[in-house]
N, CA and C of each residue as an Amber inpcrd file, in Angstrom:
protein
   549
   0.8420000  -1.2040000  -0.0010000   0.0000000   0.0020000  -0.0020000
   0.8740000   1.2460000  -0.0060000   1.8850000   1.2500000   0.8730000
   2.7110000   2.4650000   0.9890000   3.4510000   2.7440000  -0.3160000
   4.0220000   1.6960000  -0.9160000   4.7740000   1.8790000  -2.1490000
   3.8580000   2.3500000  -3.2810000   2.6520000   1.7790000  -3.3460000
   1.6970000   2.1530000  -4.3890000   1.2730000   3.6150000  -4.2590000
   1.3090000   4.1340000  -3.0320000   0.9040000   5.5210000  -2.8060000
   2.1140000   6.4700000  -2.7850000   3.3210000   5.9370000  -3.0970000
   4.5160000   6.7740000  -3.1750000   5.0650000   7.1720000  -1.8120000
   4.8340000   6.3760000  -0.8000000   5.3170000   6.6570000   0.5580000
   6.3100000   5.5820000   0.9820000   7.1460000   5.9020000   1.9630000
   8.1000000   4.9420000   2.5000000   7.5450000   4.3650000   3.8040000
   7.7450000   3.0850000   4.0190000   7.2720000   2.4470000   5.2530000
   8.0200000   2.9560000   6.4840000   9.2570000   3.4090000   6.2900000
  10.0770000   3.8380000   7.4120000   9.7420000   5.2520000   7.9100000
   8.9960000   6.0160000   7.1200000   8.6390000   7.3720000   7.5330000
   7.6280000   7.3250000   8.6740000   7.5830000   8.4060000   9.4460000
   6.6230000   8.5120000  10.5450000   5.4090000   9.2960000  10.0700000
   4.2210000   8.7570000  10.3480000   2.9660000   9.3980000   9.9570000
   2.0730000   9.5320000  11.1760000   1.2820000  10.5890000  11.2060000
   0.2590000  10.6980000  12.2550000  -0.8500000   9.6950000  11.9050000
  -1.7360000   9.4420000  12.8540000  -2.8340000   8.4950000  12.6240000
  -3.6660000   8.9460000  11.4390000  -3.9790000  10.2380000  11.3630000
  -4.8150000  10.7500000  10.2650000  -4.1280000  10.5840000   8.9160000
  -2.8160000  10.8050000   8.8670000  -2.0670000  10.6460000   7.6190000
  -2.0660000   9.1840000   7.1720000  -1.7800000   8.2650000   8.1020000
  -1.7530000   6.8340000   7.7710000  -3.1270000   6.3600000   7.2990000
  -4.1670000   6.8160000   7.9840000  -5.5340000   6.4500000   7.6300000
  -5.8740000   6.9690000   6.2200000  -5.4990000   8.2150000   5.9430000
  -5.8200000   8.7690000   4.6220000  -5.0350000   8.0590000   3.5170000
  -3.7950000   7.6160000   3.7880000  -3.0310000   6.8680000   2.7810000
  -3.7550000   5.5850000   2.4250000  -4.2250000   4.8430000   3.4450000
  -4.9200000   3.5730000   3.1930000  -6.2230000   3.8170000   2.4320000
  -7.0080000   4.8060000   2.8540000  -8.2900000   5.0310000   2.1890000
  -8.1090000   5.6590000   0.7960000  -7.0370000   6.4070000   0.5760000
  -6.7330000   6.8790000  -0.7900000  -6.3540000   5.7180000  -1.6890000
  -5.6340000   4.7250000  -1.1210000  -5.2910000   3.5160000  -1.8730000
  -6.5690000   2.7670000  -2.2600000  -7.4920000   2.6490000  -1.3140000
  -8.7570000   1.9540000  -1.5740000  -9.5240000   2.6630000  -2.6920000
  -9.5340000   3.9830000  -2.6430000 -10.2270000   4.7610000  -3.6810000
  -9.5130000   4.6260000  -5.0250000  -8.1790000   4.6930000  -5.0260000
  -7.3860000   4.6010000  -6.2480000  -7.5850000   3.2490000  -6.9440000
  -7.6910000   2.1850000  -6.1750000  -7.8600000   0.8450000  -6.7260000
  -9.3390000   0.5070000  -6.9910000 -10.2300000   1.4690000  -6.7840000
 -11.6750000   1.2770000  -6.9840000 -12.2050000   0.0790000  -6.2000000
 -11.8420000   0.0120000  -4.9300000 -12.2680000  -1.0960000  -4.0840000
 -13.5150000  -0.7600000  -3.2780000 -13.9820000   0.4670000  -3.3720000
 -15.1950000   0.8580000  -2.6610000 -14.9900000   2.1840000  -1.9610000
 -16.0790000   2.6800000  -1.3960000 -16.0120000   3.9420000  -0.6550000
 -16.2070000   3.6350000   0.8320000 -16.9380000   4.4880000   1.5420000
 -17.1190000   4.3510000   2.9830000 -17.9030000   3.0920000   3.3830000
 -18.7590000   2.5930000   2.5210000 -19.5650000   1.4190000   2.8630000
 -18.7300000   0.1610000   2.9310000 -19.0190000  -0.7790000   2.0410000
 -18.2320000  -2.0280000   2.0470000 -17.0450000  -1.8780000   1.1030000
 -15.9310000  -2.5080000   1.4850000 -14.6850000  -2.4110000   0.7340000
 -14.2970000  -3.8160000   0.2840000 -14.0820000  -3.9460000  -1.0370000
 -13.6380000  -5.2470000  -1.5750000 -12.1560000  -5.4030000  -1.2640000
 -11.7400000  -6.6200000  -0.9500000 -10.3500000  -6.8790000  -0.6050000
  -9.5620000  -7.2560000  -1.8500000  -8.3750000  -6.7020000  -1.9990000
  -7.4370000  -7.1580000  -3.0230000  -6.1900000  -7.6790000  -2.3110000
  -5.2380000  -8.1860000  -3.0730000  -4.0420000  -8.8000000  -2.4740000
  -3.2390000  -7.7850000  -1.6620000  -3.1720000  -6.5370000  -2.1290000
  -2.4200000  -5.4850000  -1.4220000  -2.9680000  -5.2220000  -0.0290000
  -4.2920000  -5.1050000   0.0760000  -4.9100000  -4.8810000   1.3900000
  -4.7400000  -6.0930000   2.2850000  -4.9330000  -7.2940000   1.7250000
  -4.7730000  -8.5010000   2.5300000  -3.3460000  -8.6080000   3.0790000
  -2.3490000  -8.3580000   2.2260000  -0.9550000  -8.4420000   2.6560000
  -0.6380000  -7.4030000   3.7350000  -1.1230000  -6.1820000   3.5430000
  -0.7710000  -5.0880000   4.4480000  -1.4920000  -5.1800000   5.7930000
  -2.7460000  -5.6170000   5.7870000  -3.5260000  -5.5300000   7.0270000
  -3.9020000  -6.8670000   7.6490000  -4.1320000  -7.8920000   6.8640000
  -4.6420000  -9.1530000   7.4350000  -3.5650000 -10.2130000   7.5900000
  -2.7860000 -10.4490000   6.5380000  -1.8040000 -11.5270000   6.5940000
  -0.5850000 -11.0830000   7.3950000  -0.2030000 -11.9010000   8.3690000
   0.9840000 -11.5990000   9.1630000   2.0490000 -12.6550000   8.8740000
   3.2900000 -12.2720000   9.0450000   4.3920000 -13.1970000   8.7620000
   4.3220000 -14.3900000   9.6990000   4.2140000 -15.5670000   9.1150000
   4.2040000 -16.7920000   9.9030000   2.9140000 -17.0340000  10.6670000
   1.8960000 -16.2270000  10.4490000   0.6670000 -16.3560000  11.2330000
  -0.4660000 -17.0620000  10.5080000  -0.2360000 -17.5740000   9.2800000
  -1.3090000 -18.2020000   8.5250000  -1.4310000 -19.6820000   8.8690000
  -2.6750000 -20.1010000   8.9290000  -2.9460000 -21.5250000   9.1140000
  -3.3280000 -22.0930000   7.7530000  -3.1970000 -23.3940000   7.6170000
  -3.6040000 -24.0340000   6.3640000  -5.0900000 -23.8540000   6.1570000
  -5.4790000 -23.6910000   4.9140000  -6.8960000 -23.5390000   4.5170000
  -7.5840000 -22.3760000   5.2250000  -6.8260000 -21.3240000   5.5490000
  -7.4440000 -20.1530000   6.2020000  -8.1710000 -19.3180000   5.1650000
  -9.3610000 -18.8930000   5.4760000 -10.1740000 -18.0650000   4.5780000
  -9.9710000 -16.5960000   4.9490000  -9.7450000 -15.7800000   3.9160000
  -9.5880000 -14.3480000   4.1160000 -10.8810000 -13.6530000   3.7170000
 -11.2160000 -12.5400000   4.3470000 -12.4630000 -11.8480000   4.0040000
 -12.3890000 -11.2960000   2.5730000 -13.5480000 -11.3270000   1.8980000
 -13.6050000 -10.7730000   0.5500000 -14.1370000  -9.3600000   0.5510000
 -14.9600000  -9.0430000   1.5560000 -15.4760000  -7.6870000   1.7260000
 -15.4850000  -7.3480000   3.2040000 -15.0870000  -6.1090000   3.5250000
 -15.1210000  -5.6300000   4.9010000 -15.6630000  -4.1950000   4.9020000
 -15.9920000  -3.6890000   6.0870000 -16.4190000  -2.2860000   6.1300000
 -15.2380000  -1.4200000   6.5810000 -15.3960000  -0.1150000   6.4510000
 -14.3150000   0.8340000   6.7290000 -13.8480000   0.7380000   8.1750000
 -14.7630000   0.4510000   9.0870000 -14.4150000   0.3620000  10.5120000
 -13.4390000  -0.7950000  10.7640000 -13.6440000  -1.9320000  10.0780000
 -12.7470000  -3.0750000  10.2250000 -11.3540000  -2.7440000   9.6680000
 -11.3200000  -2.0110000   8.5630000 -10.0290000  -1.6210000   7.9650000
  -9.2740000  -0.7320000   8.9620000  -9.9630000   0.2390000   9.5700000
  -9.3340000   1.1160000  10.5490000  -8.8100000   0.3310000  11.7360000
  -9.5990000  -0.6230000  12.2040000  -9.2230000  -1.4480000  13.3540000
  -7.9510000  -2.2600000  13.0550000  -7.9120000  -2.8870000  11.8820000
  -6.7300000  -3.6630000  11.4890000  -5.5100000  -2.7640000  11.2970000
  -5.7190000  -1.5770000  10.7320000  -4.6250000  -0.6380000  10.5280000
  -4.0310000  -0.2310000  11.8760000  -4.8660000   0.0470000  12.8460000
  -4.3850000   0.4350000  14.1740000  -3.6010000  -0.6960000  14.8300000
  -4.0410000  -1.9480000  14.6350000  -3.3320000  -3.0970000  15.1870000
  -1.9380000  -3.2490000  14.5630000  -1.8130000  -2.9780000  13.2790000
  -0.5690000  -3.2380000  12.5540000   0.4660000  -2.1200000  12.6920000
   0.0320000  -0.9010000  13.0150000   0.9700000   0.2120000  13.0800000
   1.7460000   0.2140000  14.3910000   2.9840000   0.6780000  14.3360000
   3.8360000   0.8370000  15.5170000   3.6520000   2.2580000  16.0370000
   3.4120000   2.4150000  17.3260000   3.1740000   3.7400000  17.8930000
   4.4960000   4.4290000  18.2370000   4.6210000   5.6840000  17.8230000
   5.7630000   6.5350000  18.1460000   5.2480000   7.7990000  18.8050000
   6.0940000   8.4180000  19.6290000   5.7260000   9.6550000  20.2950000
   6.8230000  10.6720000  20.0500000   6.4250000  11.8810000  19.6650000
   7.3750000  12.9780000  19.5030000   7.1060000  13.9940000  20.6090000
   8.1530000  14.2990000  21.3770000   8.0550000  15.2780000  22.4590000
   8.9140000  16.4630000  22.0700000   8.3110000  17.6460000  22.0540000
   9.0180000  18.8700000  21.6790000   9.1940000  19.7210000  22.9360000
  10.4230000  19.8200000  23.4330000  10.7300000  20.5850000  24.6290000
  11.3480000  21.9180000  24.2090000  10.9140000  22.9950000  24.8590000
  11.4140000  24.3350000  24.5350000  12.9220000  24.4030000  24.7330000
  13.6320000  24.8710000  23.7210000  15.0740000  25.0350000  23.8180000
  15.8700000  23.7650000  23.5330000  15.2010000  22.6210000  23.3530000
  15.8970000  21.3660000  23.0990000  15.5850000  20.8340000  21.7160000
  14.3260000  20.9480000  21.2870000  13.9040000  20.4280000  19.9970000
  13.1390000  19.1270000  20.1570000  12.5310000  18.6520000  19.0730000
  11.7090000  17.4370000  19.1570000  12.5380000  16.1650000  19.3090000
  12.0160000  15.2160000  20.1090000  12.6180000  13.9130000  20.3110000
  11.5610000  12.8580000  20.0110000  11.8700000  11.9080000  19.1220000
  10.9180000  10.8740000  18.7430000  11.3780000   9.5360000  19.2860000
  10.4350000   8.8140000  19.9210000  10.7360000   7.5010000  20.5010000
   9.6030000   6.5490000  20.2000000   9.9290000   5.2490000  20.2340000
   8.9240000   4.2100000  20.0620000   8.0570000   4.1310000  21.3050000
   6.7630000   3.8720000  21.1150000   5.8670000   3.6310000  22.2400000
   5.1880000   4.8890000  22.7530000   4.3990000   4.7460000  23.8110000
   3.6970000   5.8850000  24.3860000   4.6620000   6.8190000  25.1090000
   4.2290000   8.0480000  25.4140000   5.1280000   8.9870000  26.0780000
   5.4810000   8.5300000  27.5020000   6.7170000   8.7710000  27.8960000
   7.1850000   8.4310000  29.2370000   7.1320000   9.6680000  30.1240000
   6.8170000   9.4800000  31.3810000   6.9230000  10.5640000  32.3530000
   8.3350000  10.5730000  32.9110000   8.7830000  11.7460000  33.3640000
  10.0560000  11.8210000  34.0710000   9.8070000  11.2560000  35.4620000
  10.5170000  10.1840000  35.8030000  10.3130000   9.5090000  37.0840000
  11.2270000  10.1080000  38.1360000  10.6380000  10.5980000  39.2150000
  11.3820000  11.1740000  40.3300000  11.0800000  10.3260000  41.5540000
  12.1230000   9.7800000  42.1650000  11.8920000   8.9780000  43.3700000
  12.6930000   9.5840000  44.5220000  12.0550000   9.6280000  45.6660000
  12.6780000  10.1460000  46.8790000  13.0070000   8.9640000  47.7790000
  14.2400000   8.9210000  48.2860000  14.6160000   7.8000000  49.1550000
  15.7540000   8.2400000  50.0620000  16.1860000   7.2870000  50.8750000
  17.3090000   7.5280000  51.7710000  18.4420000   6.5900000  51.3710000
  19.6430000   7.0960000  51.4190000  20.8430000   6.2890000  51.1610000
  21.7670000   6.5390000  52.3350000  21.8330000   5.5680000  53.2160000
  22.5920000   5.7620000  54.4540000  21.8730000   6.7880000  55.3120000
  22.5570000   7.8340000  55.7050000  21.9490000   8.8780000  56.5330000
  21.5290000  10.0790000  55.6850000  21.5190000   9.9370000  54.3580000
  21.2270000  11.0730000  53.4770000  19.9300000  10.8560000  52.7040000
  19.2250000  11.9450000  52.4880000  18.0590000  11.9320000  51.6030000
  18.5600000  12.1330000  50.1760000  18.0050000  11.3730000  49.2260000
  18.3980000  11.5340000  47.8250000  17.1540000  11.5940000  46.9350000
  17.2910000  12.2880000  45.8300000  16.2610000  12.3670000  44.8000000
  16.8490000  11.7650000  43.5310000  16.1900000  10.7470000  42.9930000
  16.6520000  10.0940000  41.7540000  15.7180000  10.4800000  40.6170000
  16.2940000  10.8110000  39.4670000  15.5110000  11.2590000  38.3110000
  15.8550000  10.3710000  37.1160000  14.8210000   9.7820000  36.4800000
  14.9930000   8.9000000  35.3160000  14.1680000   9.4210000  34.1400000
  14.4220000   8.8880000  32.9550000  13.6870000   9.1850000  31.7140000
  13.8940000  10.5970000  31.2040000  15.0310000  11.2100000  31.5030000
  15.3030000  12.5560000  30.9940000  15.5670000  12.5360000  29.4880000
  16.1500000  11.4340000  28.9970000  16.4700000  11.3350000  27.5760000
  15.2260000  11.3390000  26.6960000  14.0800000  10.8780000  27.2480000
  12.8300000  10.8700000  26.4720000  12.4000000  12.2850000  26.1000000
  12.8590000  13.2570000  26.8660000  12.5180000  14.6540000  26.6080000
  13.6720000  15.4050000  25.9450000  14.6990000  14.6700000  25.5290000
  15.8340000  15.2800000  24.8490000  16.7760000  16.0020000  25.7880000
  16.6800000  15.7410000  27.0910000  17.5340000  16.4180000  28.0650000
  18.7710000  15.5720000  28.3350000  19.9300000  16.2000000  28.3550000
  21.1810000  15.5230000  28.6370000  21.3960000  15.4760000  30.1490000
  21.4650000  14.2940000  30.7560000  21.6200000  14.2120000  32.2150000
  22.8620000  14.9350000  32.7490000  23.9800000  14.8710000  32.0030000
  25.2040000  15.5440000  32.4730000  25.0270000  17.0490000  32.5180000
  24.4830000  17.6210000  31.4240000  24.2840000  19.0740000  31.3530000
  23.2620000  19.5290000  32.3970000  22.1810000  18.7590000  32.5200000
  21.1580000  19.1060000  33.5030000  21.7280000  18.9840000  34.9150000
  22.5540000  17.9560000  35.1510000  23.1850000  17.7860000  36.4590000
  24.0470000  18.9730000  36.8310000  24.8250000  19.4920000  35.8650000
  25.6620000  20.6660000  36.1330000  24.8110000  21.8880000  36.4620000
  23.7160000  22.0620000  35.7210000  22.8170000  23.1950000  35.9880000
  22.1890000  23.0990000  37.3690000  21.7050000  21.8950000  37.6920000
  21.0300000  21.7100000  38.9860000  22.0100000  21.8160000  40.1470000
  23.2390000  21.4130000  39.9300000  24.2660000  21.5240000  40.9800000
  24.4330000  22.9790000  41.3940000  24.4890000  23.8680000  40.4010000
  24.6410000  25.2930000  40.6880000  23.3450000  25.9020000  41.2320000
  22.2110000  25.5290000  40.6130000  20.9250000  26.1230000  40.9780000
  20.4760000  25.7090000  42.3760000  20.5710000  24.4000000  42.6910000
  20.0650000  23.8820000  43.9640000  21.1580000  23.7440000  45.0230000
  22.3900000  24.0100000  44.6370000  23.5240000  23.9230000  45.5630000
  23.5610000  22.5670000  46.2710000  23.6110000  21.4890000  45.4640000
  23.6360000  20.1490000  46.0320000  24.6030000  19.2620000  45.2340000
  24.9210000  18.1200000  45.8020000  25.7910000  17.1640000  45.1370000
  25.0060000  16.4200000  44.0730000  25.6120000  16.1870000  42.9050000
  24.9550000  15.4890000  41.8040000  25.7960000  14.2670000  41.4380000
  25.1160000  13.1440000  41.2430000  25.8010000  11.9060000  40.8500000
  25.0300000  11.3120000  39.6800000  25.7300000  10.9810000  38.5940000
  25.0930000  10.4180000  37.4000000  25.5470000   8.9720000  37.2430000
  24.5930000   8.0490000  37.1130000  24.9520000   6.6400000  36.9450000
  24.1120000   6.0110000  35.8490000  24.6180000   4.9040000  35.3150000
  23.9100000   4.1570000  34.2750000  22.6880000   3.4810000  34.8900000
  21.6350000   3.3710000  34.1020000  20.4530000   2.6340000  34.5500000
  20.8000000   1.1540000  34.5900000  20.2110000   0.3960000  35.5030000
  20.5230000  -1.0390000  35.5690000  19.9960000  -1.7890000  34.3410000
  20.6690000  -2.8620000  33.9650000  20.2240000  -3.6970000  32.8590000
  21.2100000  -3.6750000  31.7130000  21.0620000  -4.6620000  30.8360000
  21.9090000  -4.7340000  29.6520000  21.3420000  -3.8390000  28.5580000
  22.2120000  -3.3710000  27.6910000  21.8160000  -2.5730000  26.5090000
  20.9570000  -1.3690000  26.8740000  21.1770000  -0.7670000  28.0220000
  20.4230000   0.4110000  28.4360000  21.3270000   1.6240000  28.2720000
  20.8690000   2.6000000  27.4920000  21.6660000   3.7920000  27.2430000
  21.3080000   4.9280000  28.1810000  20.1510000   4.8520000  28.8080000
  19.6820000   5.9300000  29.6680000  20.5230000   6.0300000  30.9380000
  20.5200000   7.2130000  31.4970000  21.2600000   7.4580000  32.7370000
  20.2960000   7.9790000  33.7970000  20.6960000   7.7760000  35.0610000
  19.8990000   8.2480000  36.1830000  20.6740000   9.3790000  36.8660000
  19.9640000  10.4120000  37.2030000  20.5490000  11.5680000  37.8710000
  20.1710000  11.4640000  39.3350000  21.1510000  11.5700000  40.2320000
  20.8860000  11.4610000  41.6590000  21.3200000  12.7650000  42.3170000
  20.3860000  13.3990000  43.0520000  20.6630000  14.6670000  43.7130000
  20.6100000  14.4900000  45.2260000  21.4210000  15.2630000  45.9270000
  21.4230000  15.2140000  47.3760000  20.2110000  15.9760000  47.9050000
  19.4780000  15.3510000  48.8170000  18.3130000  15.9930000  49.4420000
  17.0340000  15.6870000  48.6910000  15.9000000  15.9620000  49.3490000
  14.6000000  15.8170000  48.6980000  14.2780000  17.1390000  48.0060000
  14.5550000  17.1980000  46.7180000  14.4050000  18.4460000  45.9560000
  13.3680000  18.3110000  44.8480000  12.3300000  17.4890000  45.0600000
  11.3340000  17.2650000  44.0190000  10.5470000  18.5330000  43.6740000
  10.2070000  19.3520000  44.6760000   9.4550000  20.5820000  44.4190000
  10.3030000  21.5640000  43.6040000  11.5460000  21.7590000  44.0350000
  12.4440000  22.6840000  43.3470000  12.7350000  22.2090000  41.9180000
  12.8830000  20.8990000  41.7580000  13.1380000  20.3210000  40.4400000
  11.9500000  20.5670000  39.5120000  10.7430000  20.3580000  40.0050000
   9.5390000  20.5990000  39.2130000   9.4450000  22.0380000  38.7510000
   9.7330000  22.9760000  39.6670000   9.7090000  24.4030000  39.3070000
  10.7830000  24.7190000  38.2690000  11.9790000  24.1500000  38.4490000
  13.0860000  24.4050000  37.5290000  12.7550000  23.8930000  36.1220000
  12.2360000  22.6570000  36.0290000  11.9140000  22.0900000  34.7100000
  10.8220000  22.8790000  34.0120000   9.8620000  23.3880000  34.7850000
   8.7880000  24.1800000  34.1730000   9.3030000  25.5310000  33.6960000
  10.1260000  26.2080000  34.4960000  10.6420000  27.5190000  34.1030000
  11.6310000  27.4150000  32.9300000  12.5510000  26.4550000  33.0100000
  13.6250000  26.3760000  32.0250000  13.2050000  25.6990000  30.7210000
  12.4230000  24.6090000  30.8220000  12.1030000  23.8040000  29.6300000
  10.6210000  23.7440000  29.3000000   9.7610000  24.2730000  30.1610000
   8.3310000  24.2390000  29.9040000   7.7080000  22.8680000  30.1540000
   8.3870000  22.0030000  30.9230000   7.8510000  20.6770000  31.2540000
   7.0120000  20.8170000  32.5180000   5.7030000  20.6650000  32.3770000
   4.8070000  20.8680000  33.5170000   4.7960000  19.6530000  34.4440000
   4.1790000  19.8060000  35.5920000   4.1670000  18.7440000  36.6190000
   3.3670000  17.5350000  36.1860000   2.4960000  17.6560000  35.1950000
   1.7330000  16.4770000  34.7450000   2.6290000  15.4620000  34.0370000
   3.8350000  15.8850000  33.6040000   4.7750000  14.9630000  32.9680000
   5.7880000  14.4000000  33.9690000   5.6290000  14.7720000  35.2430000
   6.5210000  14.2790000  36.2980000   5.7830000  13.2490000  37.1250000
   6.4520000  12.1770000  37.4760000   5.8700000  11.1200000  38.2790000
   6.7140000  10.9680000  39.5430000   6.2090000  11.4870000  40.6670000
   6.9610000  11.4440000  41.9300000   6.5550000  10.2150000  42.7240000
   7.5510000   9.4140000  43.1370000   7.2730000   8.2180000  43.9190000
   7.7740000   8.4020000  45.3350000
């Protein structure tokens, strides 16, 4: 479908764009309008047939309605999220949007604030750590997130500074408290 409509599969499309590409293909191939849609090999391959998922003697639909096509399209598409932070630029990632995770805990006799998922918003933990060190006058420690093949880093600040951090992120980057998850 994408090739027939002059689009690349690797490009990112909004839901409305992807939907219009499929329905323009249906119109171009004279498969029907909003009512019932006749199935051709292109539609079956793109929306119904999955790699390795066919059973012997499986029957494919010959006609479907537009709602079923939309439903199958939504199942087959991979969800991406683009987050545009002021002063940083847009960052695109696979899956739904992540909140910045802030956890308050104790380490020995000290209170600490740990911050994760900064990379999802295009923020560099080292640069942000340097800024927060000066702004909040506290010790900053940056460490790798646990696990294999993990590129993200965790920022650890001395003291319980979740309120000050929320205010700083809102003033400097426009990230409101609804995108922060305090544990």
